[in-house]
PDB file of C-alpha atoms and ligand atoms in Angstrom:
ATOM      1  CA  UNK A   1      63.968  43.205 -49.644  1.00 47.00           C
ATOM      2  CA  UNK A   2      67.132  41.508 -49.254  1.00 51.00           C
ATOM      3  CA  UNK A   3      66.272  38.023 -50.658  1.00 84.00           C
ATOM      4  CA  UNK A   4      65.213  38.939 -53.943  1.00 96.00           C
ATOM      5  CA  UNK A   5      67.380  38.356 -56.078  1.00 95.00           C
ATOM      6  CA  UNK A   6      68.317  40.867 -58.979  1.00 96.00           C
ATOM      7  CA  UNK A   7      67.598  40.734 -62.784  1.00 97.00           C
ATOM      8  CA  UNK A   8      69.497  42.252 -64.889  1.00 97.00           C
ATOM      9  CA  UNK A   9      68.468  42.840 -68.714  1.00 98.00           C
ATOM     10  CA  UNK A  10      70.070  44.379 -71.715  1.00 98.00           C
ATOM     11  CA  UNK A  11      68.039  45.527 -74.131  1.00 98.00           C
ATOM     12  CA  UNK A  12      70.073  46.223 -76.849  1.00 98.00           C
ATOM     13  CA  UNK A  13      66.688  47.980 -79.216  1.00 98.00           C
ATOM     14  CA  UNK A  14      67.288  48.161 -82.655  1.00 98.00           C
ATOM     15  CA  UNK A  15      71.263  48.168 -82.488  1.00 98.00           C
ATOM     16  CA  UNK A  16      73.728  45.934 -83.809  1.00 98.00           C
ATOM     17  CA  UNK A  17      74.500  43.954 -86.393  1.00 96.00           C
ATOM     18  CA  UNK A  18      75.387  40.477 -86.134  1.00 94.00           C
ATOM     19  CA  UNK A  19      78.778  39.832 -86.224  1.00 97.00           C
ATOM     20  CA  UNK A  20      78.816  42.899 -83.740  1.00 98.00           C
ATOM     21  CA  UNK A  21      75.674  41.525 -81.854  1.00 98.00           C
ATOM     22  CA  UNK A  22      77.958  38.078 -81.603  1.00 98.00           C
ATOM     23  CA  UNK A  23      80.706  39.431 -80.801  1.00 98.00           C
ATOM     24  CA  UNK A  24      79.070  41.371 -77.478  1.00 98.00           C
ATOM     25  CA  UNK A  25      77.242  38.196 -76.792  1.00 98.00           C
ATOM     26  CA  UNK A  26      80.490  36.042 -76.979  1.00 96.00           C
ATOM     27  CA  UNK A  27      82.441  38.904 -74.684  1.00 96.00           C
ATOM     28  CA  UNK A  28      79.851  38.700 -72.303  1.00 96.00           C
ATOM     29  CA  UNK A  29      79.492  34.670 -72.167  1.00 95.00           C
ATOM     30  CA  UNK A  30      83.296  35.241 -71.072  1.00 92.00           C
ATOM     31  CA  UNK A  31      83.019  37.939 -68.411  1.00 91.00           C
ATOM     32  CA  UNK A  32      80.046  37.077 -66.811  1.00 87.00           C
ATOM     33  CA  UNK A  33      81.337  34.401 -64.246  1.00 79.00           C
ATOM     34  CA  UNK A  34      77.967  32.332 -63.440  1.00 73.00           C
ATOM     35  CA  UNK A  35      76.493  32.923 -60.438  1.00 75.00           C
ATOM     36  CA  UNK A  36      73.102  32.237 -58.823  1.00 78.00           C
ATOM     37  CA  UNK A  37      73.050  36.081 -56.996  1.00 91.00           C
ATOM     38  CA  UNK A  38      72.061  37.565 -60.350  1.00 94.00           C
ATOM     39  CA  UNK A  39      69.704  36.576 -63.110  1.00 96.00           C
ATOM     40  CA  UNK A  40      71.103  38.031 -67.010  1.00 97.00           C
ATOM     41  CA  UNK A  41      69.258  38.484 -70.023  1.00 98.00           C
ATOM     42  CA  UNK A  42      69.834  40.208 -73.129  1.00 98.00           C
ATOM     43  CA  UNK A  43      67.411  40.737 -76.032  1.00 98.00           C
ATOM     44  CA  UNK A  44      68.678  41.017 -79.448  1.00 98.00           C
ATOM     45  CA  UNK A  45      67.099  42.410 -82.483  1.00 98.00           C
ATOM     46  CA  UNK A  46      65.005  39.390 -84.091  1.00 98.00           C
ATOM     47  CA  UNK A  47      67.100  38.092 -86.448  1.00 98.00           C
ATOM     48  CA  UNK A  48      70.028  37.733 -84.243  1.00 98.00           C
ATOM     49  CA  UNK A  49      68.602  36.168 -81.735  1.00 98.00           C
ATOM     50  CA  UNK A  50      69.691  32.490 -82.481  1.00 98.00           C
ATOM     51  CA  UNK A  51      73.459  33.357 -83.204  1.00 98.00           C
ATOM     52  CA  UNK A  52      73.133  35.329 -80.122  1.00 98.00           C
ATOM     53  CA  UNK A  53      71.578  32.568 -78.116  1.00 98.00           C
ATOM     54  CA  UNK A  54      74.490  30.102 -80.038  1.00 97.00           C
ATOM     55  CA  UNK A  55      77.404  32.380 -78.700  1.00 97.00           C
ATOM     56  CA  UNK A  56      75.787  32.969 -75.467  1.00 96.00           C
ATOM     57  CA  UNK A  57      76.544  28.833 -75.040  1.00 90.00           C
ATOM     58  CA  UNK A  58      76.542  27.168 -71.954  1.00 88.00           C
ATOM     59  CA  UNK A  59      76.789  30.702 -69.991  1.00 92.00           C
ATOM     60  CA  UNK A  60      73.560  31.265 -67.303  1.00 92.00           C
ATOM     61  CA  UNK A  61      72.593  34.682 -69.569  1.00 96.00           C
ATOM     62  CA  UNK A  62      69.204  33.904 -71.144  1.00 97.00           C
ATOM     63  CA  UNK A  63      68.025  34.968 -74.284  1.00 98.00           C
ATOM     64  CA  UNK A  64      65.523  37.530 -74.413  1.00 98.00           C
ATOM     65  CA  UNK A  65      62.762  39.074 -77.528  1.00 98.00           C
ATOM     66  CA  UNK A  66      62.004  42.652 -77.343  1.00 98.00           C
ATOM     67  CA  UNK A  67      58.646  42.096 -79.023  1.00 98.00           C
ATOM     68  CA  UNK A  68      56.227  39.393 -80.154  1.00 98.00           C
ATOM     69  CA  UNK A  69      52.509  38.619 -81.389  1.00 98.00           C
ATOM     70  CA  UNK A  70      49.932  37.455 -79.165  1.00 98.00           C
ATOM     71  CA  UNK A  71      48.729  34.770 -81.881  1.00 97.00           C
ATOM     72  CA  UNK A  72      50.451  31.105 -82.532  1.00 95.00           C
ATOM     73  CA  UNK A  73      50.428  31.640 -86.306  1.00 95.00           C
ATOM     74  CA  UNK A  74      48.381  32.644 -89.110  1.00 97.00           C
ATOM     75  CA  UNK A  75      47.995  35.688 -91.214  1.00 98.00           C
ATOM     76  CA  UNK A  76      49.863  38.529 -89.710  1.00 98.00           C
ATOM     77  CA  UNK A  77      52.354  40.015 -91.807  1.00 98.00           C
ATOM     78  CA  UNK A  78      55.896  40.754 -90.188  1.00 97.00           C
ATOM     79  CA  UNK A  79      54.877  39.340 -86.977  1.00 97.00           C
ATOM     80  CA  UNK A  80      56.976  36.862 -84.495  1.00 98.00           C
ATOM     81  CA  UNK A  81      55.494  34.322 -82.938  1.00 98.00           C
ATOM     82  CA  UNK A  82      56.309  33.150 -79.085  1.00 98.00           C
ATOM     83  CA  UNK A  83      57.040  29.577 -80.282  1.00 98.00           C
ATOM     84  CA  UNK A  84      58.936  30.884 -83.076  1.00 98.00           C
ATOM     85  CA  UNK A  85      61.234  32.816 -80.183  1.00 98.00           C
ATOM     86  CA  UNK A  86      61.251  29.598 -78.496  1.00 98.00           C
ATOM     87  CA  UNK A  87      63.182  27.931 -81.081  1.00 97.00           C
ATOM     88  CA  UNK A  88      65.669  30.664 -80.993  1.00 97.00           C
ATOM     89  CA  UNK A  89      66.423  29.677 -77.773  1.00 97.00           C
ATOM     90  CA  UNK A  90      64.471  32.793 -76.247  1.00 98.00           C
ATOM     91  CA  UNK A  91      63.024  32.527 -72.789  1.00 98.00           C
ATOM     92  CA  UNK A  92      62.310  35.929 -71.398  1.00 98.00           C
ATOM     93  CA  UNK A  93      60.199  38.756 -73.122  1.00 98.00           C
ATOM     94  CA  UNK A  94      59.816  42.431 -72.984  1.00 98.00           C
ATOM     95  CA  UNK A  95      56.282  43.866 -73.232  1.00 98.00           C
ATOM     96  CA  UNK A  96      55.145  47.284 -73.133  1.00 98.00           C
ATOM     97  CA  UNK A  97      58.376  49.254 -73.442  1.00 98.00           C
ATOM     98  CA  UNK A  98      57.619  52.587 -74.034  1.00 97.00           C
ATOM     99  CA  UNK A  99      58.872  52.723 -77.417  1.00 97.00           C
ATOM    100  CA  UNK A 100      56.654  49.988 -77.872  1.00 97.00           C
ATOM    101  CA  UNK A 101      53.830  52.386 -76.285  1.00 96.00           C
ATOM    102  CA  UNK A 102      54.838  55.714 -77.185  1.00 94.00           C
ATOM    103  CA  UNK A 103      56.478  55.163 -80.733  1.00 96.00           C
ATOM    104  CA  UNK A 104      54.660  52.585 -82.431  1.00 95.00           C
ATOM    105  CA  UNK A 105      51.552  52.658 -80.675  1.00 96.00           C
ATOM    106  CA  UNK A 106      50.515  49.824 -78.275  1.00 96.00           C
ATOM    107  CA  UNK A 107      47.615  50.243 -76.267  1.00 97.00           C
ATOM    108  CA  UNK A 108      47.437  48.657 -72.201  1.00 97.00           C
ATOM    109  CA  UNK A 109      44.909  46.156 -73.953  1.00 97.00           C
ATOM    110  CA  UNK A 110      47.223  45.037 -76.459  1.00 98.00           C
ATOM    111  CA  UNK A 111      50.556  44.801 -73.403  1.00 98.00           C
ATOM    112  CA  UNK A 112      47.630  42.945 -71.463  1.00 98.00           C
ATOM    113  CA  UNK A 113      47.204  40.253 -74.201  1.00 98.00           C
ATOM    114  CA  UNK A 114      51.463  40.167 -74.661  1.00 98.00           C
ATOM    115  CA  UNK A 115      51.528  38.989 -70.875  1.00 98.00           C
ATOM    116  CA  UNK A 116      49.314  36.554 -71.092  1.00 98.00           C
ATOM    117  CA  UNK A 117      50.423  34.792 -74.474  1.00 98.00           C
ATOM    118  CA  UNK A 118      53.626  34.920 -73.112  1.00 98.00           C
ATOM    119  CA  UNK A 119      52.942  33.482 -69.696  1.00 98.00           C
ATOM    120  CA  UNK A 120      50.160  30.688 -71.523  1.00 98.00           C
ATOM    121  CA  UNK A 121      53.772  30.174 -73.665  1.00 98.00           C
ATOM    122  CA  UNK A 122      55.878  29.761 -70.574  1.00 98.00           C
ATOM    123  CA  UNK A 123      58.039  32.562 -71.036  1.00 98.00           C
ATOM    124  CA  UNK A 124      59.379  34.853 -68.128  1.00 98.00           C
ATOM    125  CA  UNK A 125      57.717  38.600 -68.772  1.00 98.00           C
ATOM    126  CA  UNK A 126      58.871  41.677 -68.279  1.00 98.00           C
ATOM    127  CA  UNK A 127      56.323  44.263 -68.182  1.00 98.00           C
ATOM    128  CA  UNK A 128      57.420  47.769 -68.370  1.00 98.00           C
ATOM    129  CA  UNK A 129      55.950  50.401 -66.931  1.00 98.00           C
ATOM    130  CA  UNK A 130      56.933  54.547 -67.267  1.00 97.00           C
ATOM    131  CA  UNK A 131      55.830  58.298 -66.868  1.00 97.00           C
ATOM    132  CA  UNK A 132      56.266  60.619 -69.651  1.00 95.00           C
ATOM    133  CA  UNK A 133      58.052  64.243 -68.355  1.00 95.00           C
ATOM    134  CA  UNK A 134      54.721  65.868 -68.431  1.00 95.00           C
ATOM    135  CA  UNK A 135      53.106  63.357 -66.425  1.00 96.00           C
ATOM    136  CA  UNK A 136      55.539  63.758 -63.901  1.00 94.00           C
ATOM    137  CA  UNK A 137      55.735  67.140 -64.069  1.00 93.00           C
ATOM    138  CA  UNK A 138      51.805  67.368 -63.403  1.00 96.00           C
ATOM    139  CA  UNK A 139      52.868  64.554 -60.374  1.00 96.00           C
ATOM    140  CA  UNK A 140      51.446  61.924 -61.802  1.00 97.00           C
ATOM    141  CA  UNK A 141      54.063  59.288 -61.511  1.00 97.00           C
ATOM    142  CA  UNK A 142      52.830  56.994 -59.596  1.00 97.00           C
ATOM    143  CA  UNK A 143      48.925  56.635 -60.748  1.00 97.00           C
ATOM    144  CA  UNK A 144      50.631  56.125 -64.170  1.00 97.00           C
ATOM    145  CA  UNK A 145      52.701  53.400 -62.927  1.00 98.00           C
ATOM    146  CA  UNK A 146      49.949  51.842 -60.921  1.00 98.00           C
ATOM    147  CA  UNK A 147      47.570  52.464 -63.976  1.00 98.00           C
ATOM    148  CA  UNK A 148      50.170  50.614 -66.666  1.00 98.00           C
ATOM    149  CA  UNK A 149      50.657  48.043 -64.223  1.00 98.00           C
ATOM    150  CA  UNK A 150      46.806  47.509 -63.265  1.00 98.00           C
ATOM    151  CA  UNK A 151      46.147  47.293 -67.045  1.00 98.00           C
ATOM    152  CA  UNK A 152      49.103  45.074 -67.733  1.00 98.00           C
ATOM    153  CA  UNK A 153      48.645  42.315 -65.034  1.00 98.00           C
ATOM    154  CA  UNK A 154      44.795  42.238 -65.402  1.00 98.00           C
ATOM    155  CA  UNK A 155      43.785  38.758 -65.282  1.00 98.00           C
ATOM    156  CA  UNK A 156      47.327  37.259 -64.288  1.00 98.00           C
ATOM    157  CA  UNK A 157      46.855  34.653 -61.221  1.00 97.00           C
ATOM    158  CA  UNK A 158      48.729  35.077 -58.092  1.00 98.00           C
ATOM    159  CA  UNK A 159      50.635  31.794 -59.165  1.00 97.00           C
ATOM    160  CA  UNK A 160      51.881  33.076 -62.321  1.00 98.00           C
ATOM    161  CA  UNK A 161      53.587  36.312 -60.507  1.00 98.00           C
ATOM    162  CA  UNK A 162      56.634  34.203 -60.373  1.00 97.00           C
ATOM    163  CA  UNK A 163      57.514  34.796 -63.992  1.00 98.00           C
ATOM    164  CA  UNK A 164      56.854  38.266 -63.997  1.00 98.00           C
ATOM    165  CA  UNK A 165      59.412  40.832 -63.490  1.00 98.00           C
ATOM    166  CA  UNK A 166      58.372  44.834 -63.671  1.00 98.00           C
ATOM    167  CA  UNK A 167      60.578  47.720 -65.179  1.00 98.00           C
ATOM    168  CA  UNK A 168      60.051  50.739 -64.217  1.00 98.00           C
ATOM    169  CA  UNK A 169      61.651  52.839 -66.923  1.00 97.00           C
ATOM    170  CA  UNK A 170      60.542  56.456 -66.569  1.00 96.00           C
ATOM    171  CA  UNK A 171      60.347  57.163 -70.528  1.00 94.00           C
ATOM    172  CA  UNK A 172      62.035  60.758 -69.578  1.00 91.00           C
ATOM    173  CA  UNK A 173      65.093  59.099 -68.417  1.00 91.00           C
ATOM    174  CA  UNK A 174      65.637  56.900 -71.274  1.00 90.00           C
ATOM    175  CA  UNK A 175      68.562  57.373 -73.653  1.00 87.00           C
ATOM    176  CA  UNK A 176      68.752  60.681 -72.267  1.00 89.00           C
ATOM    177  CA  UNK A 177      71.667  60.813 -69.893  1.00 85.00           C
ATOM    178  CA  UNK A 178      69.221  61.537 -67.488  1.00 85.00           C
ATOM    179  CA  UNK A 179      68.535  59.629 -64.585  1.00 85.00           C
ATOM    180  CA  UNK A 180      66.423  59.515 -61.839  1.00 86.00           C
ATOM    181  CA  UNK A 181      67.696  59.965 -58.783  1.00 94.00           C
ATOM    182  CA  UNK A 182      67.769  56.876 -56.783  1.00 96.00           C
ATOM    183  CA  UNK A 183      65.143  58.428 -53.790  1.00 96.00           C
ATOM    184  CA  UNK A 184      62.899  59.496 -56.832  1.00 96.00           C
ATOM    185  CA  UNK A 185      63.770  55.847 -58.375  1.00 97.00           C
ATOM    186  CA  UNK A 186      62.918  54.192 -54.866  1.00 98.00           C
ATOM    187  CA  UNK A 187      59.918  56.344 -54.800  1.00 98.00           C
ATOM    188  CA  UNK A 188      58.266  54.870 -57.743  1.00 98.00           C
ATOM    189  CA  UNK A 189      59.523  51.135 -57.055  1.00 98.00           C
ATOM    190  CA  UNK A 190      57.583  51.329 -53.255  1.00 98.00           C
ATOM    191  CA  UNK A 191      55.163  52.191 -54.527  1.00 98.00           C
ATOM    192  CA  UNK A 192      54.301  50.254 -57.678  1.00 98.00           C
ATOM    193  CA  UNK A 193      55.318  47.278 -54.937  1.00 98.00           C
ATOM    194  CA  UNK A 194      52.389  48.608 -52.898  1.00 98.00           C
ATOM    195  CA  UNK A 195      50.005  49.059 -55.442  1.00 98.00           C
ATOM    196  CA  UNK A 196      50.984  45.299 -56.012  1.00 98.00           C
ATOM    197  CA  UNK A 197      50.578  44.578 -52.054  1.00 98.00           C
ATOM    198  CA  UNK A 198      47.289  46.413 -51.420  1.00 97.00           C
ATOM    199  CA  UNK A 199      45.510  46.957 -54.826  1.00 97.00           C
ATOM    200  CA  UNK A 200      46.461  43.779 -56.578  1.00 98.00           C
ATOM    201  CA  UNK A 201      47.812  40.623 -55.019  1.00 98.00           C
ATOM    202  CA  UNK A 202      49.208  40.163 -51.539  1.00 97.00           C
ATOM    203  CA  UNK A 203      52.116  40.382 -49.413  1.00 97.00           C
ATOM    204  CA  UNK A 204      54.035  37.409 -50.762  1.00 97.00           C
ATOM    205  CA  UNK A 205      54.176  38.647 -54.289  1.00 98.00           C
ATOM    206  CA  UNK A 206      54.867  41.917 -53.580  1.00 98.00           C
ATOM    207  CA  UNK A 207      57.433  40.742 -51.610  1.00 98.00           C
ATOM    208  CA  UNK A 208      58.644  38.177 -54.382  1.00 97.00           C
ATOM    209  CA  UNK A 209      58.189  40.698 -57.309  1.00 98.00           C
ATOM    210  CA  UNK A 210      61.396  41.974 -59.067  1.00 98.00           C
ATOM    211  CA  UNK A 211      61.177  45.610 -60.127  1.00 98.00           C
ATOM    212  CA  UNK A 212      63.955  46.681 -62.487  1.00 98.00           C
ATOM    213  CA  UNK A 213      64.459  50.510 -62.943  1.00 97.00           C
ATOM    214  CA  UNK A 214      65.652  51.398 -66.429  1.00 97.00           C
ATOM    215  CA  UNK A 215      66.967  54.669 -67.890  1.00 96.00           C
ATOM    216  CA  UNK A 216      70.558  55.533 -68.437  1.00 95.00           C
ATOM    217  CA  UNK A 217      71.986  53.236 -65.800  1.00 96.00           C
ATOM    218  CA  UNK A 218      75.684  53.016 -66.116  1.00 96.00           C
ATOM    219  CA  UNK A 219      78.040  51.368 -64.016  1.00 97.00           C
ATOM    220  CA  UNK A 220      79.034  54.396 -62.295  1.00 97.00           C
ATOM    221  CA  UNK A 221      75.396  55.095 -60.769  1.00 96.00           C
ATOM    222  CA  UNK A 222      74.172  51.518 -60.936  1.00 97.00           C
ATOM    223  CA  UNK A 223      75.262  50.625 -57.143  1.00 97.00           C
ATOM    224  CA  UNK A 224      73.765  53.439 -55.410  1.00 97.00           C
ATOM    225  CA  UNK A 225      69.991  52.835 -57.809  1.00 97.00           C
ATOM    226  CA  UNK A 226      70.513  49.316 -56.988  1.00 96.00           C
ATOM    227  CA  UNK A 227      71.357  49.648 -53.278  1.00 96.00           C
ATOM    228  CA  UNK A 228      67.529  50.878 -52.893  1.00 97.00           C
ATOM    229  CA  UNK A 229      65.598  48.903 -50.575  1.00 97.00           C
ATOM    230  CA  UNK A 230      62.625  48.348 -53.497  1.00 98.00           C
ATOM    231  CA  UNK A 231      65.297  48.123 -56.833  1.00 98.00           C
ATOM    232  CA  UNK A 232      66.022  44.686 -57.588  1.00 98.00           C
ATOM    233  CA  UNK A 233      68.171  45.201 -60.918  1.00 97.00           C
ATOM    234  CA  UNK A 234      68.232  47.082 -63.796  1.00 98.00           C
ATOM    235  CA  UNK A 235      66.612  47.375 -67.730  1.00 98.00           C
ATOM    236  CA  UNK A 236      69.962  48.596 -69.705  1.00 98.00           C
ATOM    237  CA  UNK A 237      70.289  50.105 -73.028  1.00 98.00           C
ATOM    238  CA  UNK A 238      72.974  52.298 -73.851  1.00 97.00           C
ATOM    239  CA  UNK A 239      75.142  50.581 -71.448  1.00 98.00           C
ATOM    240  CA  UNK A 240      74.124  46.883 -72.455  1.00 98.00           C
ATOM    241  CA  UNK A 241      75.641  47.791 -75.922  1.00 98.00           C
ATOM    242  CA  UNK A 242      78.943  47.736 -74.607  1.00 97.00           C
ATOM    243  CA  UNK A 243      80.915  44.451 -72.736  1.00 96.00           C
ATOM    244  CA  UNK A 244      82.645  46.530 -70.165  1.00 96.00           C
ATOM    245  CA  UNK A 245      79.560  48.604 -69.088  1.00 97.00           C
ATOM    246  CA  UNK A 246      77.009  45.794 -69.062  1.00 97.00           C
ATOM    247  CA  UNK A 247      79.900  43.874 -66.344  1.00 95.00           C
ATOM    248  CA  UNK A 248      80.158  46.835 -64.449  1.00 95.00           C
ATOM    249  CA  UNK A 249      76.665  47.269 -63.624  1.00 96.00           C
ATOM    250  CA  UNK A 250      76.633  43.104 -63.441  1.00 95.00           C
ATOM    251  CA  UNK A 251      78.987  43.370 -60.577  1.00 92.00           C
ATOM    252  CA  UNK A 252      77.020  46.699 -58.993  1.00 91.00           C
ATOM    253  CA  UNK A 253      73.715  44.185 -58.443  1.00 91.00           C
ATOM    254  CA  UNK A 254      76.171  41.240 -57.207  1.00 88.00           C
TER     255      UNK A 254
HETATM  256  P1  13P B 301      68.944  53.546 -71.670  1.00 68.84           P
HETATM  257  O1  13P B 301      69.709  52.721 -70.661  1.00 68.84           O
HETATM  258  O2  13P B 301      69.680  53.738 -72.943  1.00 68.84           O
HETATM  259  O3  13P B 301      68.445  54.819 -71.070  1.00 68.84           O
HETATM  260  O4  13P B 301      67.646  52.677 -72.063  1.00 68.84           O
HETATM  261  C1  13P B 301      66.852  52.133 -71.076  1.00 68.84           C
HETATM  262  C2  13P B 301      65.843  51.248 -71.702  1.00 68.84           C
HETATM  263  O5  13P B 301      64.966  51.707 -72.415  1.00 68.84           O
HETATM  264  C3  13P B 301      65.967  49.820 -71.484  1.00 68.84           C
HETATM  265  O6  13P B 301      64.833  49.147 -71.924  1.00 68.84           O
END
């Protein structure tokens, strides 16, 4: 759909250390020439994510968290709250990534209660969303898609669809070098946007919705997985890590 506009994030994961994380940030405040035909974010680990946010300046790339409790404070050991993030100058969060899912364990309940805390909080969401190999191999990419995304916007008002943006990161793809090919990629982005259309909301957020596709994008196949009708951006890891790379795939979604 040609007027949304894209979102691209980097999620840098549990890499770099802060001067380096400052120094990418600072690289990238100077590349990335404002512009309102792209949306940026990065997310930092946790405790960079002021001095990241500091040398990010007066650039138009927001600050994002890869993680965060549901509660506003209390009693919960090694946990991050949202209004904590907020004072590090984050606005956007990640929920459900599948290393999130898959390696340490959150259930669709728990990604269900992230999306709402964070949207209660007034933070842009992105809910991501992923088939294992097997899953597609047994050709059930797209029920798991619809299923993760069912379970993850439960309860979310039509309204609040604004602030959400979906990745679609199949978790096969992922750090891998392997990527899916932009028909499969396209595949899985129509229809999570008709699951969205039909099963959950109506046309004008499924028209409105953003749906990111993650897994080893690089600059070099960026345009053609962007140039899909249903991909609106991209979820970067590897690539994020590195100035040049990030830019590149920048300038594919401009
Ligand atoms: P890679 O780009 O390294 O495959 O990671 C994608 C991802 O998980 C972004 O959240």
């Amino acid at each position: 759909m040609a007027d949304r506009k894209p979102f691209v994030g980097g999620n840098w994961k549990m890499n770099l250390h802060g001067d380096e994380a400052v120094a990418l940030a600072e690289a990238l405040a100077e590349q990335f020439t404002a512009t309102d035909k792209v949306d940026v974010a990065v997310c930092p680990a946790f405790p960079y994510l002021a001095k990241v946010a500091d040398a990010l300046g007066s650039s138009d790339i927001k600050v994002g968290a890869q993680d965060f409790y549901i509660e506003p404070n209390g009693a919960y050991t090694g946990e991050v709250s949202l209004s904590m993030l907020k004072d590090c100058g984050v606005s956007v969060v990640l929920v459900g990534h599948s290393e999130r899912r898959h390696v340490i364990g959150e259930t669709d309940v728990l990604c269900n209660e992230k999306v709402h805390a964070a949207l209660e909080a007034g933070m842009e969401v992105i809910l991501c969303v992923g088939e294992k190999i097997e899953q597609r191999e047994a050709g059930q990419t797209d029920a798991i898609n619809t299923a993760q995304t069912a379970y993850g916007l439960a309860g979310v008002d039509a309204e609040q669809m604004s602030k959400v943006t979906i990745a679609y990161e199949p978790v096969w793809a992922i750090g891998t070098g392997k990527t899916a090919t932009p028909e499969d990629a396209q595949n899985a982005h129509a229809a999570i946007r008709n699951f969205v259309r039909t099963g959950l909301y109506n046309n004008a957020v499924a028209d409105g919705l953003r749906i990111q596709y993650g897994g080893s994008m690089k600059p070099a196949n960026a345009p053609e997985l962007i140039g899909q009708a249903d991909i609106d951006g991209g979820l970067i890891g590897g690539a994020a890590l590195k100035a040049d790379d990030f830019c590149g795939i920048l300038n594919a979604a401009l």
